[in-house]
C-alpha positions as CSV (number, residue, x, y, z in Angstrom):
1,X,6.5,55.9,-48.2
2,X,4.0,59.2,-48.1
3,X,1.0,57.9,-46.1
4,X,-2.7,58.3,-48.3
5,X,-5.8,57.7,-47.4
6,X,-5.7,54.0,-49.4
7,X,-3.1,53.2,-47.2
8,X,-3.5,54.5,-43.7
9,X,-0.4,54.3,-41.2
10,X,-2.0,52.9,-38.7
11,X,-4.5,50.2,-39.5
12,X,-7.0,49.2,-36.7
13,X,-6.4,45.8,-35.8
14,X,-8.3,43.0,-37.0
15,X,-11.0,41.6,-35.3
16,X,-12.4,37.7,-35.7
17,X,-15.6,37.5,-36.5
18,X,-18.1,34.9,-34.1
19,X,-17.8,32.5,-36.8
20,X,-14.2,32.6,-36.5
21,X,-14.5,32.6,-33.1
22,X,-16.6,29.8,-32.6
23,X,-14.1,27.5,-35.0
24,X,-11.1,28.5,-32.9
25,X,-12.8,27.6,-29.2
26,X,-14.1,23.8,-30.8
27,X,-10.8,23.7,-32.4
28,X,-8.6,23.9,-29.0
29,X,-11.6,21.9,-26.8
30,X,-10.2,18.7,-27.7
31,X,-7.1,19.9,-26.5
32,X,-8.5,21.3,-23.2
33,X,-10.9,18.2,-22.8
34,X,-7.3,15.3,-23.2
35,X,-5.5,17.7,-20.7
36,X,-8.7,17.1,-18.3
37,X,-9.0,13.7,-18.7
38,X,-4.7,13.3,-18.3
39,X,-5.3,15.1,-15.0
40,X,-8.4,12.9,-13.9
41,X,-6.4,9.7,-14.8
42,X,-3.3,10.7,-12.9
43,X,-5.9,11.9,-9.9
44,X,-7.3,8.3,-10.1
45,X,-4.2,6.5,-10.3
46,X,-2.2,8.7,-7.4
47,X,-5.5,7.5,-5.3
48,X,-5.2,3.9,-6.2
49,X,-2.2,3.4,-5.5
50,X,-2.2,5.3,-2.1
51,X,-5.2,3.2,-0.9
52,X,-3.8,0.2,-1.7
53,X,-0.5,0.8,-0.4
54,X,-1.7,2.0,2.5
55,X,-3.9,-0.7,3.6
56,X,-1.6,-3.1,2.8
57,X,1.3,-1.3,4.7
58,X,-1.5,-1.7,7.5
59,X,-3.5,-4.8,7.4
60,X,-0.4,-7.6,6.8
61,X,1.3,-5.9,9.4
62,X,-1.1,-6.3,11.9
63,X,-2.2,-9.4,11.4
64,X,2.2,-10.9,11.3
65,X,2.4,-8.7,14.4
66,X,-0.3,-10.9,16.1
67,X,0.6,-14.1,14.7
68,X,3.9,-14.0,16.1
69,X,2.8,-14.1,19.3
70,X,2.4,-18.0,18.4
71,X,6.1,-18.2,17.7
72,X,6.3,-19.9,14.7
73,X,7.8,-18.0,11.6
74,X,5.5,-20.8,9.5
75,X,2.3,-19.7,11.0
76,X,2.9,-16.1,10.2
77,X,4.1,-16.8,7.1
78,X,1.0,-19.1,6.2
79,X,-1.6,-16.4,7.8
80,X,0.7,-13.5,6.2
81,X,0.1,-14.9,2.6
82,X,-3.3,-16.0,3.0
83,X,-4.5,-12.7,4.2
84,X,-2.1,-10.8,1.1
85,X,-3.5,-12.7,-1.8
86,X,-7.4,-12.3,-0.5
87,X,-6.9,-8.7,0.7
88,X,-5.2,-7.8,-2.9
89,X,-8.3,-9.9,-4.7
90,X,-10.7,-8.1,-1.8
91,X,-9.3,-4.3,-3.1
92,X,-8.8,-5.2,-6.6
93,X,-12.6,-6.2,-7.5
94,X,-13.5,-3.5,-4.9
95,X,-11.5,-1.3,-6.9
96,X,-12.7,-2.7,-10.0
97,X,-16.7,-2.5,-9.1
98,X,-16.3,1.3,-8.1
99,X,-14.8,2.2,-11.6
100,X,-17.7,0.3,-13.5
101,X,-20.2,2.0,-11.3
102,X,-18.6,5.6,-12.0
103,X,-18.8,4.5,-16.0
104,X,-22.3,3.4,-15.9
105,X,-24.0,6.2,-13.9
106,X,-21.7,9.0,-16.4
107,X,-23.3,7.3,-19.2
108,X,-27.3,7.1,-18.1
109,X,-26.6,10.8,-17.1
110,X,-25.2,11.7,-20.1
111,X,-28.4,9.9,-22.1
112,X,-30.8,11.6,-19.4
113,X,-29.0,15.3,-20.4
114,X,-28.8,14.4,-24.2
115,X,-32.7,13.6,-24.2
116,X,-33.6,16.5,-22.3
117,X,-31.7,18.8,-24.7
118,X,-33.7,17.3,-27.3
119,X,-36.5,18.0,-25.9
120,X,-36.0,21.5,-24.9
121,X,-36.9,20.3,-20.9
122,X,-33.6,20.9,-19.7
123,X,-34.4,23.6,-17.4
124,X,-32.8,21.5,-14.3
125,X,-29.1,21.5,-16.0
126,X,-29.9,25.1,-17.1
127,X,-30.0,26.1,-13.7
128,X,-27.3,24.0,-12.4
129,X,-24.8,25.3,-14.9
130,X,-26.2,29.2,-13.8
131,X,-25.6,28.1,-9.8
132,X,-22.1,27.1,-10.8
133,X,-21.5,30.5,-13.1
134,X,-23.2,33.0,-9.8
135,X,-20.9,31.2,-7.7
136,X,-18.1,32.6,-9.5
137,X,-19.3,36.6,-9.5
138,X,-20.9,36.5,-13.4
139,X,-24.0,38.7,-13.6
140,X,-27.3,37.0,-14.5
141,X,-27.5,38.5,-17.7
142,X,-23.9,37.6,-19.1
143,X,-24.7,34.1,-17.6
144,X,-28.0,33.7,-19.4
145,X,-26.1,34.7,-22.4
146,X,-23.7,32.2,-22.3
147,X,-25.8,29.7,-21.8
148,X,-27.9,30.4,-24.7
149,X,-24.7,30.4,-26.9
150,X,-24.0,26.9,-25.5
151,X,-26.7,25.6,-25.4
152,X,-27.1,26.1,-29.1
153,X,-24.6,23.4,-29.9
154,X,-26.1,20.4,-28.0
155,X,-22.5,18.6,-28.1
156,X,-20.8,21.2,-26.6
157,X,-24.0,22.0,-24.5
158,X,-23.8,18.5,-22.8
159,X,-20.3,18.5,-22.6
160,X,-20.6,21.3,-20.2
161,X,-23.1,20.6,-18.3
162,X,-21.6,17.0,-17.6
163,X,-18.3,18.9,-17.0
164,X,-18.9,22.0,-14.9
165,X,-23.2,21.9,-13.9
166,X,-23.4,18.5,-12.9
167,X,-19.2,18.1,-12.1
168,X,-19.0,14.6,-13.9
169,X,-16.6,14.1,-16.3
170,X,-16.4,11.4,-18.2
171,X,-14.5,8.3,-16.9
172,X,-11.4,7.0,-19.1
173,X,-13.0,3.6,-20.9
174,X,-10.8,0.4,-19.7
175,X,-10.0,2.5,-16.2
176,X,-11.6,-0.5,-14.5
177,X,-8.9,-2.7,-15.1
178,X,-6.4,-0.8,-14.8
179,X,-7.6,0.3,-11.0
180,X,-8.2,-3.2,-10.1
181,X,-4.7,-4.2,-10.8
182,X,-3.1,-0.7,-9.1
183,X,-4.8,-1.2,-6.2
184,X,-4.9,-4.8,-6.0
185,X,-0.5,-4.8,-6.6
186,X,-0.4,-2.0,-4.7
187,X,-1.7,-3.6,-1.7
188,X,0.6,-6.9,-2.5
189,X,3.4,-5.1,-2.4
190,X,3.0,-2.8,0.6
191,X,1.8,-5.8,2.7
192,X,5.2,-7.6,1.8
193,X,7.2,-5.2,3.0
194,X,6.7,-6.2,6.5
195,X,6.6,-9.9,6.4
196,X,10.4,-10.0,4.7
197,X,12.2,-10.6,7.7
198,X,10.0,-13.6,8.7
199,X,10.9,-15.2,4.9
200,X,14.8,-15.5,6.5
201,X,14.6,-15.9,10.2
202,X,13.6,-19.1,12.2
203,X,12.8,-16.8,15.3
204,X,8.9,-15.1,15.0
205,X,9.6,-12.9,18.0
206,X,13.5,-11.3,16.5
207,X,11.8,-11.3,12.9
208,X,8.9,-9.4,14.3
209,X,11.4,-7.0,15.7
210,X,12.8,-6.2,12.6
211,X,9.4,-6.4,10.6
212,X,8.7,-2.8,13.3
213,X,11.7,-1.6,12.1
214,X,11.4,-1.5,8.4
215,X,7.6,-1.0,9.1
216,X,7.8,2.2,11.0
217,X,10.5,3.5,7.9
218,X,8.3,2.9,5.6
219,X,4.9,4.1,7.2
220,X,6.9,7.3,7.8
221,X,8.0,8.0,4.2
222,X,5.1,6.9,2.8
223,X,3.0,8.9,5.0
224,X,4.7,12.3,3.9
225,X,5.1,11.5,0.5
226,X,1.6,11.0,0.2
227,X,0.8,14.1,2.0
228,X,3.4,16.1,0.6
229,X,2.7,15.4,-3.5
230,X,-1.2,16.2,-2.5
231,X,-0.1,19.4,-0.8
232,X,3.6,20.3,-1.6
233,X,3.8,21.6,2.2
234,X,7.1,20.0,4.2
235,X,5.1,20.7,7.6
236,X,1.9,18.9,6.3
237,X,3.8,16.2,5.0
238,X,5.6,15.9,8.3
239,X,2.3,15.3,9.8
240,X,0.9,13.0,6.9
241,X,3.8,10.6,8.0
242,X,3.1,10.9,11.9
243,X,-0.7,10.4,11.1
244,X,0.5,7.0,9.5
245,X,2.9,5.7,11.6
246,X,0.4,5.9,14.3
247,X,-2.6,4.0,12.2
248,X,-0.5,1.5,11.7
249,X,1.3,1.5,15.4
250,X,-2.1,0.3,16.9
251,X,-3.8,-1.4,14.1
252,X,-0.7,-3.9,15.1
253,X,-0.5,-3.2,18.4
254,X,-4.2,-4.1,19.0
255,X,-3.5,-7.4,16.7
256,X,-0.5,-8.1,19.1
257,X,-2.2,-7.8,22.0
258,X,-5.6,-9.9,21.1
259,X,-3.5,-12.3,20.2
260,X,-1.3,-12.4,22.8
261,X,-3.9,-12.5,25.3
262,X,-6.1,-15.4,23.9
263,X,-2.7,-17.3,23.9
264,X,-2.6,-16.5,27.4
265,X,-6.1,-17.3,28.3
266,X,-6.2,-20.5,26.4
């Protein structure tokens, strides 16, 4: 087709306007803002479970490792539950208290921003979020711009200033629970692990034996997984695991020896 000037060949491309603009970023922010929050969650669950396995891995272990000293698979088995069930009620209000804290101060600092915005005196998170922008190479200018465009939304204003200026964002509702009972099973289960062997042998000193066994295993591979899912490096990992086995190594081997030695004294 012959090209005229009502129908050029090349057409410059088409631009959105701001308007258009605007719509488009609110319409992907909840998408950005759930991929956030996935990540968060995940982040706090990954730590949950890796404090509480941990300790638990640790504490029982110590504490069977020193009551066997007494040579009754009873006694370590009495002491080994008692200390499981209070340590996993211990970490899970812990856990529990610590995710009701992070909710409550969110909130009054959200209600201290959205009040300030109101009242046009929010000159402190103005310069917070133009720290965190300078950090990053943007010129004063192109920063004071930005902030003016966000600051003329005051949801998406104090969105970002919770988010990126003040680096809080906002705690998954319910996560209270749910970290109370991670942390509080994870512990349960990693402070089972080594008292097994003492559930189906009469003998404290051969079951403690094999409690080291499986003990060390585990310590080991939990100590590099751990390390290697935070840092996906094999050496780090490797050293994750040997940082491990030796936290739990003489958390027990003090526990051993205290006991052992008040036996002997007494």
């Amino acid at each position: 087709m012959p090209t005229t000037e009502s129908t050029p060949l090349l057409q410059p491309p088409r631009t959105k306007s701001p308007n258009r603009l605007r719509a488009s970023s609110r319409a992907t922010a909840p998408l950005h803002t759930k991929r956030q929050h996935t990540a968060t969650n995940t982040d706090a669950l990954l730590r949950d479970i890796t404090l509480g396995f941990s300790d638990g891995l640790t504490v029982p272990f110590a504490l069977t490792a020193g009551l066997s000293v007494v040579g009754s698979t009873k006694i370590v088995i009495m002491g080994g539950l008692a200390e499981l069930f209070s340590g996993m009620i211990s970490m899970g209000l812990g856990a529990y208290n610590v995710a009701i804290t992070e909710r409550q101060h969110w909130v009054a600092e959200r209600e201290r921003i959205v009040l300030s915005a109101g009242e046009g005196e929010d000159g402190r998170e103005r310069e917070a979020v133009l720290g965190v922008l300078g950090r990053y190479g943007i010129s004063e200018g192109v920063a004071d711009s930005l902030v003016r465009e966000l600051s003329a939304d005051e949801e998406a204003w104090v969105r970002f200033v919770m988010d990126f200026g003040m680096g809080l964002p906002e705690p998954e509702r319910g996560r209270a629970w749910v970290s109370a009972v991670v942390m509080g099973g994870s512990y349960f289960v990693g402070g089972l692990v080594p008292m097994v062997p003492y559930f189906f042998m009469e003998e404290a000193r051969r079951a403690l034996g094999v409690s080291v066994g499986i003990s060390v295993v585990v310590l080991l591979v939990f100590g590099f997984a751990k390390t290697y899912v935070t840092v996906r490096n094999r050496r780090a990992g490797a050293w994750g695991a040997l940082q491990t086995l030796v936290i739990g190594a003489v958390a027990a081997g003090t526990s051993y020896g205290v006991v052992r030695w008040v036996d002997e004294v007494s």
